[in-house]
Structure formats: C-alpha cells, structure tokens
Amino acid sequence: MTDRYQRFATSGLGRRVVHALGLPNPHPLRRHRPGQPVLTGPVLVGGAPGGRLGEPVGAVLSALPADVHTAAEPGRRYGALVFDATGITRGDQLRELHAFFHPVIRALADCGRVLVLASPPEQAGDTAEHIAQRALEGFTRSVGKELRRGATVQLVRVAAGAEQGIESTLRFLLSAKSAYVSGQVIRIGAGAVAPPDDWERPLAGRVALVTGASRGIGAAIAEVLARDGAHVLGLDVPAQRAELSTVVNRLGGSALLLDITAEDAPRQLVDHLDNHAGGRPHPGVDIVVHNAGITRDRTLGRLDAAGWDAVLAVNLTSQERINAALLAGNTLRERGRIIGVSSIAGIAGNAGQTNYATSKAGVIGMVTALAPRLAERRATINAVAPGFIETAMTAAVPLFFREAGRRLNSMAQGGLPVDVAETVAWFAHPASGGVTGNVVRVCGQSLLGA
Ligand code: NAD
C-alpha cells in the first residue's frame, strides 16, 4: 500500500521533481512474504578486535543461510552490513566504525540492513568502555538519518551470557519483517531461549490473546501471530461482534466479546482462559497483546474528566488489572509473553493528547516494572511504540497533521499495521526469551521523540 504522494514521488516525472526540490523521497519498503529468504543479498561482517559476538553471529548467518563476506569488494552491493562493536573499550577505538562502514555504506542495497552489535554500557569493565559503548548510539541514530532507499539501522546490545540468544532478533532485524523499524536500541539479556522446530511456524501450539483484534493494528497482529502458528483468541467490545468474527474465522481462531474496562473483565477473562479452552490447544495463555486503545483528543483546558478517564481506563489501568489477574495464578503460562502497545506520543508527548500520552507512557512503565517479576517465571514483557501507522485512526487525522506525521521520519512515509504486527511476533517468539524490558519504536525513525 502506498499513499498518493508516494505514488507521485516514485513515478518518472515525480522522481525528477522530488530530486530537484529536495522533497521527501519515500522509497517503497520491502515487506515479508512467507517462504521468502531472510536476506536478499550478501552480508558483509566485520568487527573491532577482541569482540565476543563473531562466532555466534557467524552461526546464525550460516543457519539462515547467508552469503557471508568478511572483506569488502569494490563494486559489490550488500544486503546487510553487520559490525561487532563489543571489542570497543576506549574512545579512540570508535574509529573502527569509520574504518568498516565508510568504504561500504554507499554500497548498501535498496532496503538494506545495518546492524551494530554492542554491550550494555552498565556492564562495562571501566569508565572508558562505558563511554565508548554509549557513544555507539549517536553513530547508529545518525546513520539511520543518512540511509536512503528504505534501508534501516539498529544497535543491538547483547548482555554477557546472552550470546547464544540472538538468533530471533537477528532474523527479525535482517529481514523485511522490520521494514519500518529503524534507529532503535535493542537489548538482549540472558533469558530462557527455546529455538523452534520450524522457524516458519515458531508459535505452533501456543495460545495468543489479542485485544482490540477486530480491525486496524489488532487485526494485523492476530493475522501475523496465526501465520506463525498460534491459536489466536481475539477480544473486542460486543459492538465489534461482526468484524471480530470475520477476523478470527479467517484465521481459525476464537473470539471473546468483552469490554476490558468492565469491573469484572479480569475475572471473566481469566475464567475464560482457564476453564473454557474451546478449540484452543490448552487452557491458559502463552502470549498476551494489549492492543486495544482509544483516543479522545482535546487540549488540556478543553478536556473533560470523562475524556481523561475513558482513555486511561482502556489504554492503561484495565491492562494493569488484567496483568495482575493473569499473574495471580498461572493463567499466563511459563515462558509467557506480555506485549504492550505504547506510542511515540508516550515518549515525546503530543499537543491535544495529555490523556493518551499519559496512558502510553504508563505502558512503558508497565514494561519496566514487570520485566523483573516476569523473569522469575521465565516470561518476558516488551512494548511496541508505533509512530504514524496507516489505519482508520490516522485516516481521521486532519490533512496537515497527517502529512506531517507521514513525512517527518527517515522513511518519509507512514508504516503499515503489519509492521507493528511483525515486531509483536518477534517479541512473542520462543527464541526471544532474552528480549525483555524493551520498548521498540515502529516509526521509520520518526523525528518525534528521537
Ligand atoms: P483502532 O481504533 O482501529 O482499533 C482499536 C480496537 O480496540 C478497536 O477494535 C476497538 O473496538 C478496540 N477497543 C477499544 N476499546 C475497547 C475496550 N474497552 N475493550 C475491548 N476492546 C476495545 O486503532 P488502531 O489504530 O488499530 O490502534 C491499535 C493500538 O495501536 C492502540 O492501542 C493505539 O493507541 C495504538 N497506536 C496506533 C497508532 C496509529 O498510527 N494507528 C500509533 C500509535 C499507537
């Protein structure tokens, strides 16, 4: 799907006009299709001396499989550039970044991938290493703003002891599944990692609850989790009965009509999950995606208490109450996944959205507060923070703000619901046990909250 400006900008005449006037240039993004290889071109791998990720990265790349090169060749274009920066322990060694990337950055293929692998600064052996590792963020975020033609860059911080838990993250970030994710800093810790029997159906045998599943981003999440093998229990308000049935019937899932803000919603939900497995593989739930959300936009002086309460109730407090109920017993199964849907408004704030941004910043708090507790049951919690995603919600935004939202990011275009869904599926993956406590923006590296 492309917007009208994007169609113009990629036409013969449009391309010349866009180039001559220096207008935003939204390159069509490559998106995943089942059966497609992770990488479409060779990968150039390098690293600073003394790095600890060369061997695990090599193992993942040979499993893909990938055409791996360790020395740049003139004239060759690369599908990905992967650099192990864990060996950088002093500021003067940061020049290794320049030495590796400078000769090849312009040889990156369309929709290419740049990955810099690093250590968490707080695990550094000394002050100099901490500073040098922290410095890497400025590098990757700037590269993201320089890259063209749909290419992306990420910084992945791999904790000591987590070296063998990087495969699901590398597969996601190198593939077309991460089309609209760029400029992110992702952390992998030493969690329980279970590589799937089949990387095409990693969620086989798992039950996934998706709230707000009848349309928009929630329907896309339901679809992608079902594609990956999960039995999807789609939840929405009773008024969405027909739309929800259409979605879950198409996916062979099941439906639950429930207003998550109702007083007894957590009890009803837990009861449904524990006692009425229906067509699902087992009672309880493996994956919970808190996607349901609403807006009631007004500047603070014009916002009444009802508009405040409604947004906080759907977007935050109902989710807290549901989490508490799921964790009180064993409804969320061992190695479970909780996934929140925040927003860049929850990071940057937004005029007219004090209620919404408060709720979405609260979702980030939910992630940081619950991550250590969930680790005790080898479960994880993360959130996506979408930027401008093409849905009914954003189609209703007035034209000027809509165009600004679409263009003010490194991709110069809006994302699609599937981009958020693919990120959720990576969090949900059984091999993502070390991925917890992350808030990953799906925003094409939006200028907001950068
Ligand atoms: P949407 O309005 O199309 O879908 C939201 C769904 O949630 C609807 O099906 C709705 O019926 C359901 N819902 C609302 N209140 C509910 C309740 N009380 N109980 C159960 N279900 C309820 O919205 P969308 O654009 O698909 O957004 C999905 C999520 O992504 C939301 O949390 C939203 O805040 C977030 N988000 C969207 C964007 C974007 O650009 N569209 C950007 C950032 C974040």
Short mmCIF file of N, CA and C in Angstrom, two decimals, residues 51-175:
data_model
loop_
_atom_site.label_atom_id
_atom_site.label_comp_id
_atom_site.label_asym_id
_atom_site.label_seq_id
_atom_site.Cartn_x
_atom_site.Cartn_y
_atom_site.Cartn_z
N GLY A 51 36.21 -8.56 19.97
CA GLY A 51 34.76 -8.69 20.12
C GLY A 51 34.36 -10.12 20.47
N ARG A 52 33.19 -10.27 21.14
CA ARG A 52 32.79 -11.61 21.59
C ARG A 52 31.63 -12.19 20.79
N LEU A 53 31.20 -11.49 19.72
CA LEU A 53 30.00 -11.96 19.02
C LEU A 53 30.26 -12.53 17.63
N GLY A 54 31.54 -12.55 17.22
CA GLY A 54 31.85 -13.05 15.88
C GLY A 54 31.34 -14.46 15.66
N GLU A 55 31.60 -15.33 16.62
CA GLU A 55 31.22 -16.73 16.44
C GLU A 55 29.69 -16.92 16.48
N PRO A 56 28.96 -16.39 17.49
CA PRO A 56 27.50 -16.56 17.46
C PRO A 56 26.83 -15.91 16.25
N VAL A 57 27.35 -14.77 15.78
CA VAL A 57 26.77 -14.14 14.59
C VAL A 57 27.01 -15.03 13.38
N GLY A 58 28.23 -15.58 13.28
CA GLY A 58 28.55 -16.49 12.17
C GLY A 58 27.62 -17.70 12.17
N ALA A 59 27.33 -18.23 13.36
CA ALA A 59 26.46 -19.41 13.46
C ALA A 59 25.06 -19.08 12.96
N VAL A 60 24.53 -17.92 13.34
CA VAL A 60 23.18 -17.53 12.90
C VAL A 60 23.17 -17.34 11.38
N LEU A 61 24.18 -16.64 10.87
CA LEU A 61 24.19 -16.37 9.43
C LEU A 61 24.30 -17.66 8.62
N SER A 62 25.08 -18.62 9.11
CA SER A 62 25.18 -19.85 8.31
C SER A 62 23.88 -20.65 8.42
N ALA A 63 23.12 -20.48 9.49
CA ALA A 63 21.82 -21.19 9.61
C ALA A 63 20.76 -20.59 8.69
N LEU A 64 20.93 -19.33 8.28
CA LEU A 64 19.82 -18.66 7.54
C LEU A 64 19.43 -19.34 6.22
N PRO A 65 20.27 -19.62 5.26
CA PRO A 65 21.69 -19.33 5.17
C PRO A 65 21.92 -17.96 4.56
N ALA A 66 23.17 -17.45 4.68
CA ALA A 66 23.51 -16.16 4.09
C ALA A 66 24.83 -16.28 3.33
N ASP A 67 24.99 -15.40 2.35
CA ASP A 67 26.24 -15.32 1.58
C ASP A 67 27.14 -14.34 2.35
N VAL A 68 28.04 -14.89 3.17
CA VAL A 68 28.80 -14.07 4.12
C VAL A 68 30.16 -13.67 3.54
N HIS A 69 30.46 -12.38 3.63
CA HIS A 69 31.76 -11.87 3.19
C HIS A 69 32.44 -11.20 4.38
N THR A 70 33.75 -11.31 4.45
CA THR A 70 34.48 -10.67 5.55
C THR A 70 35.41 -9.57 5.05
N ALA A 71 35.49 -9.41 3.74
CA ALA A 71 36.29 -8.30 3.18
C ALA A 71 35.49 -7.63 2.08
N ALA A 72 35.46 -6.30 2.10
CA ALA A 72 34.68 -5.56 1.10
C ALA A 72 35.32 -5.72 -0.28
N GLU A 73 34.48 -5.86 -1.29
CA GLU A 73 34.97 -5.95 -2.67
C GLU A 73 34.42 -4.78 -3.45
N PRO A 74 35.26 -4.10 -4.21
CA PRO A 74 34.78 -2.96 -4.98
C PRO A 74 33.66 -3.38 -5.94
N GLY A 75 32.63 -2.57 -6.02
CA GLY A 75 31.56 -2.82 -6.98
C GLY A 75 30.47 -3.74 -6.48
N ARG A 76 30.69 -4.45 -5.35
CA ARG A 76 29.65 -5.35 -4.83
C ARG A 76 28.64 -4.58 -3.99
N ARG A 77 27.35 -4.95 -4.12
CA ARG A 77 26.33 -4.34 -3.26
C ARG A 77 25.94 -5.35 -2.19
N TYR A 78 25.70 -4.83 -0.98
CA TYR A 78 25.44 -5.71 0.16
C TYR A 78 24.00 -5.58 0.64
N GLY A 79 23.40 -6.74 0.98
CA GLY A 79 22.06 -6.74 1.57
C GLY A 79 22.10 -6.30 3.01
N ALA A 80 23.26 -6.54 3.67
CA ALA A 80 23.39 -6.16 5.07
C ALA A 80 24.86 -5.94 5.43
N LEU A 81 25.06 -5.04 6.39
CA LEU A 81 26.39 -4.78 6.96
C LEU A 81 26.25 -5.04 8.46
N VAL A 82 27.06 -5.97 8.98
CA VAL A 82 26.93 -6.33 10.40
C VAL A 82 28.29 -6.13 11.07
N PHE A 83 28.29 -5.33 12.13
CA PHE A 83 29.56 -4.99 12.78
C PHE A 83 29.49 -5.31 14.27
N ASP A 84 30.44 -6.11 14.74
CA ASP A 84 30.52 -6.45 16.16
C ASP A 84 31.38 -5.40 16.87
N ALA A 85 30.73 -4.54 17.63
CA ALA A 85 31.45 -3.44 18.31
C ALA A 85 31.75 -3.78 19.78
N THR A 86 31.55 -5.04 20.18
CA THR A 86 31.77 -5.36 21.60
C THR A 86 33.24 -5.26 21.99
N GLY A 87 34.13 -5.27 20.99
CA GLY A 87 35.55 -5.14 21.32
C GLY A 87 35.98 -3.70 21.58
N ILE A 88 35.09 -2.76 21.36
CA ILE A 88 35.46 -1.34 21.54
C ILE A 88 35.39 -0.99 23.03
N THR A 89 36.55 -0.71 23.61
CA THR A 89 36.59 -0.44 25.04
C THR A 89 37.14 0.96 25.36
N ARG A 90 37.57 1.70 24.30
CA ARG A 90 38.09 3.05 24.52
C ARG A 90 37.63 3.95 23.37
N GLY A 91 37.55 5.25 23.66
CA GLY A 91 37.07 6.20 22.67
C GLY A 91 37.84 6.19 21.36
N ASP A 92 39.16 6.00 21.44
CA ASP A 92 39.92 6.04 20.19
C ASP A 92 39.61 4.84 19.29
N GLN A 93 39.06 3.77 19.89
CA GLN A 93 38.71 2.60 19.06
C GLN A 93 37.41 2.80 18.28
N LEU A 94 36.67 3.87 18.59
CA LEU A 94 35.44 4.14 17.84
C LEU A 94 35.74 4.37 16.36
N ARG A 95 36.99 4.70 16.08
CA ARG A 95 37.37 4.90 14.68
C ARG A 95 37.22 3.61 13.86
N GLU A 96 37.14 2.45 14.55
CA GLU A 96 36.87 1.18 13.85
C GLU A 96 35.55 1.25 13.08
N LEU A 97 34.59 2.02 13.61
CA LEU A 97 33.30 2.18 12.94
C LEU A 97 33.51 2.84 11.58
N HIS A 98 34.29 3.91 11.61
CA HIS A 98 34.55 4.62 10.37
C HIS A 98 35.30 3.72 9.39
N ALA A 99 36.29 3.00 9.91
CA ALA A 99 37.11 2.16 9.02
C ALA A 99 36.26 1.10 8.33
N PHE A 100 35.28 0.53 9.04
CA PHE A 100 34.46 -0.53 8.44
C PHE A 100 33.38 0.04 7.53
N PHE A 101 32.66 1.06 8.02
CA PHE A 101 31.45 1.50 7.30
C PHE A 101 31.74 2.49 6.16
N HIS A 102 32.74 3.35 6.35
CA HIS A 102 32.98 4.39 5.35
C HIS A 102 33.11 3.85 3.91
N PRO A 103 33.91 2.79 3.69
CA PRO A 103 34.08 2.34 2.30
C PRO A 103 32.84 1.66 1.72
N VAL A 104 31.91 1.19 2.58
CA VAL A 104 30.83 0.33 2.05
C VAL A 104 29.42 0.88 2.27
N ILE A 105 29.27 1.94 3.04
CA ILE A 105 27.91 2.35 3.39
C ILE A 105 27.10 2.71 2.13
N ARG A 106 27.80 3.23 1.11
CA ARG A 106 27.07 3.59 -0.11
C ARG A 106 26.84 2.39 -1.03
N ALA A 107 27.39 1.24 -0.62
CA ALA A 107 27.20 0.01 -1.41
C ALA A 107 26.07 -0.84 -0.83
N LEU A 108 25.28 -0.24 0.08
CA LEU A 108 24.17 -0.98 0.69
C LEU A 108 23.02 -1.04 -0.32
N ALA A 109 22.45 -2.23 -0.49
CA ALA A 109 21.36 -2.42 -1.46
C ALA A 109 20.09 -1.70 -0.99
N ASP A 110 19.13 -1.54 -1.89
CA ASP A 110 17.82 -0.99 -1.52
C ASP A 110 17.25 -1.83 -0.38
N CYS A 111 16.62 -1.16 0.59
CA CYS A 111 16.06 -1.83 1.77
C CYS A 111 17.11 -2.69 2.49
N GLY A 112 18.37 -2.26 2.43
CA GLY A 112 19.45 -2.99 3.10
C GLY A 112 19.37 -2.81 4.62
N ARG A 113 20.21 -3.58 5.31
CA ARG A 113 20.18 -3.58 6.77
C ARG A 113 21.57 -3.30 7.33
N VAL A 114 21.63 -2.44 8.34
CA VAL A 114 22.88 -2.20 9.07
C VAL A 114 22.63 -2.59 10.52
N LEU A 115 23.49 -3.45 11.04
CA LEU A 115 23.39 -3.82 12.45
C LEU A 115 24.72 -3.57 13.12
N VAL A 116 24.68 -2.88 14.27
CA VAL A 116 25.86 -2.74 15.11
C VAL A 116 25.55 -3.47 16.40
N LEU A 117 26.39 -4.44 16.74
CA LEU A 117 26.19 -5.24 17.95
C LEU A 117 27.12 -4.72 19.03
N ALA A 118 26.58 -4.56 20.23
CA ALA A 118 27.34 -3.87 21.27
C ALA A 118 27.07 -4.50 22.63
N SER A 119 27.70 -3.93 23.65
CA SER A 119 27.48 -4.39 25.03
C SER A 119 26.64 -3.35 25.77
N PRO A 120 25.93 -3.77 26.84
CA PRO A 120 25.24 -2.77 27.66
C PRO A 120 26.28 -1.93 28.39
N PRO A 121 26.23 -0.59 28.29
CA PRO A 121 27.26 0.23 28.93
C PRO A 121 27.42 -0.07 30.42
N GLU A 122 26.30 -0.35 31.09
CA GLU A 122 26.38 -0.56 32.55
C GLU A 122 27.12 -1.85 32.91
N GLN A 123 27.37 -2.71 31.93
CA GLN A 123 28.16 -3.92 32.21
C GLN A 123 29.64 -3.72 31.86
N ALA A 124 29.99 -2.48 31.51
CA ALA A 124 31.38 -2.22 31.09
C ALA A 124 32.35 -2.46 32.25
N GLY A 125 33.57 -2.85 31.86
CA GLY A 125 34.59 -3.11 32.87
C GLY A 125 35.13 -1.84 33.51
N ASP A 126 35.08 -0.72 32.77
CA ASP A 126 35.59 0.53 33.33
C ASP A 126 34.89 1.72 32.66
N THR A 127 35.27 2.91 33.11
CA THR A 127 34.63 4.13 32.63
C THR A 127 34.80 4.32 31.12
N ALA A 128 36.00 4.07 30.63
CA ALA A 128 36.27 4.30 29.20
C ALA A 128 35.39 3.40 28.34
N GLU A 129 35.23 2.15 28.75
CA GLU A 129 34.40 1.24 27.97
C GLU A 129 32.93 1.68 28.00
N HIS A 130 32.47 2.10 29.18
CA HIS A 130 31.10 2.57 29.31
C HIS A 130 30.84 3.72 28.33
N ILE A 131 31.76 4.67 28.32
CA ILE A 131 31.59 5.85 27.46
C ILE A 131 31.60 5.43 25.98
N ALA A 132 32.55 4.59 25.62
CA ALA A 132 32.68 4.18 24.21
C ALA A 132 31.44 3.40 23.76
N GLN A 133 30.94 2.53 24.60
CA GLN A 133 29.74 1.74 24.24
C GLN A 133 28.51 2.65 24.13
N ARG A 134 28.42 3.64 25.01
CA ARG A 134 27.28 4.56 24.95
C ARG A 134 27.35 5.41 23.67
N ALA A 135 28.58 5.72 23.25
CA ALA A 135 28.77 6.57 22.08
C ALA A 135 28.18 5.95 20.81
N LEU A 136 28.08 4.64 20.79
CA LEU A 136 27.60 3.94 19.59
C LEU A 136 26.19 4.38 19.19
N GLU A 137 25.40 4.81 20.17
CA GLU A 137 24.01 5.20 19.87
C GLU A 137 23.95 6.42 18.95
N GLY A 138 24.89 7.35 19.15
CA GLY A 138 24.92 8.53 18.29
C GLY A 138 25.26 8.14 16.86
N PHE A 139 26.12 7.15 16.75
CA PHE A 139 26.51 6.67 15.41
C PHE A 139 25.32 6.05 14.69
N THR A 140 24.67 5.07 15.32
CA THR A 140 23.60 4.36 14.60
C THR A 140 22.42 5.28 14.32
N ARG A 141 22.08 6.13 15.27
CA ARG A 141 20.93 7.02 15.03
C ARG A 141 21.21 7.99 13.87
N SER A 142 22.47 8.40 13.74
CA SER A 142 22.80 9.31 12.62
C SER A 142 22.86 8.57 11.30
N VAL A 143 23.40 7.37 11.33
CA VAL A 143 23.42 6.56 10.09
C VAL A 143 21.98 6.39 9.60
N GLY A 144 21.05 6.14 10.52
CA GLY A 144 19.64 5.97 10.14
C GLY A 144 19.10 7.18 9.40
N LYS A 145 19.57 8.36 9.79
CA LYS A 145 19.08 9.58 9.14
C LYS A 145 19.76 9.83 7.80
N GLU A 146 20.90 9.16 7.59
CA GLU A 146 21.59 9.32 6.30
C GLU A 146 21.18 8.26 5.28
N LEU A 147 20.76 7.10 5.77
CA LEU A 147 20.44 6.00 4.84
C LEU A 147 19.28 6.40 3.94
N ARG A 148 19.28 5.88 2.74
CA ARG A 148 18.22 6.16 1.76
C ARG A 148 17.63 4.84 1.28
N ARG A 149 16.62 4.94 0.46
CA ARG A 149 16.04 3.80 -0.26
C ARG A 149 15.62 2.65 0.67
N GLY A 150 14.95 3.02 1.77
CA GLY A 150 14.32 2.00 2.61
C GLY A 150 15.26 1.19 3.47
N ALA A 151 16.53 1.62 3.59
CA ALA A 151 17.47 0.87 4.43
C ALA A 151 17.27 1.24 5.90
N THR A 152 17.63 0.34 6.80
CA THR A 152 17.45 0.58 8.24
C THR A 152 18.74 0.28 8.99
N VAL A 153 18.82 0.77 10.21
CA VAL A 153 19.98 0.51 11.08
C VAL A 153 19.49 0.30 12.51
N GLN A 154 20.13 -0.60 13.23
CA GLN A 154 19.79 -0.78 14.64
C GLN A 154 21.08 -1.02 15.43
N LEU A 155 21.01 -0.69 16.72
CA LEU A 155 22.07 -1.03 17.67
C LEU A 155 21.50 -2.11 18.59
N VAL A 156 22.19 -3.23 18.65
CA VAL A 156 21.70 -4.35 19.48
C VAL A 156 22.70 -4.59 20.60
N ARG A 157 22.25 -4.36 21.83
CA ARG A 157 23.13 -4.54 22.99
C ARG A 157 22.92 -5.94 23.56
N VAL A 158 23.97 -6.72 23.50
CA VAL A 158 23.88 -8.12 23.93
C VAL A 158 24.62 -8.25 25.27
N ALA A 159 23.88 -8.62 26.32
CA ALA A 159 24.49 -8.74 27.64
C ALA A 159 25.44 -9.92 27.67
N ALA A 160 26.38 -9.89 28.62
CA ALA A 160 27.28 -11.03 28.80
C ALA A 160 26.43 -12.24 29.16
N GLY A 161 26.68 -13.35 28.53
CA GLY A 161 25.90 -14.57 28.79
C GLY A 161 24.71 -14.74 27.87
N ALA A 162 24.42 -13.70 27.05
CA ALA A 162 23.26 -13.77 26.15
C ALA A 162 23.68 -14.05 24.71
N GLU A 163 24.95 -14.38 24.52
CA GLU A 163 25.49 -14.52 23.15
C GLU A 163 24.74 -15.57 22.33
N GLN A 164 24.23 -16.61 22.99
CA GLN A 164 23.56 -17.67 22.23
C GLN A 164 22.07 -17.37 22.02
N GLY A 165 21.61 -16.21 22.52
CA GLY A 165 20.18 -15.90 22.43
C GLY A 165 19.84 -14.82 21.43
N ILE A 166 20.67 -14.70 20.38
CA ILE A 166 20.49 -13.56 19.47
C ILE A 166 19.77 -13.91 18.17
N GLU A 167 19.48 -15.20 17.94
CA GLU A 167 19.04 -15.60 16.60
C GLU A 167 17.70 -14.97 16.18
N SER A 168 16.69 -15.01 17.06
CA SER A 168 15.38 -14.49 16.65
C SER A 168 15.48 -12.99 16.35
N THR A 169 16.31 -12.29 17.11
CA THR A 169 16.46 -10.85 16.92
C THR A 169 17.20 -10.55 15.62
N LEU A 170 18.26 -11.29 15.35
CA LEU A 170 18.99 -11.07 14.10
C LEU A 170 18.11 -11.39 12.90
N ARG A 171 17.37 -12.48 12.99
CA ARG A 171 16.47 -12.83 11.87
C ARG A 171 15.46 -11.72 11.62
N PHE A 172 14.88 -11.18 12.70
CA PHE A 172 13.88 -10.12 12.55
C PHE A 172 14.51 -8.87 11.94
N LEU A 173 15.63 -8.45 12.52
CA LEU A 173 16.21 -7.17 12.10
C LEU A 173 16.84 -7.23 10.71
N LEU A 174 17.31 -8.39 10.29
CA LEU A 174 17.91 -8.50 8.96
C LEU A 174 16.85 -8.66 7.87
N SER A 175 15.65 -9.08 8.27
CA SER A 175 14.63 -9.44 7.28
C SER A 175 13.73 -8.26 6.93
#
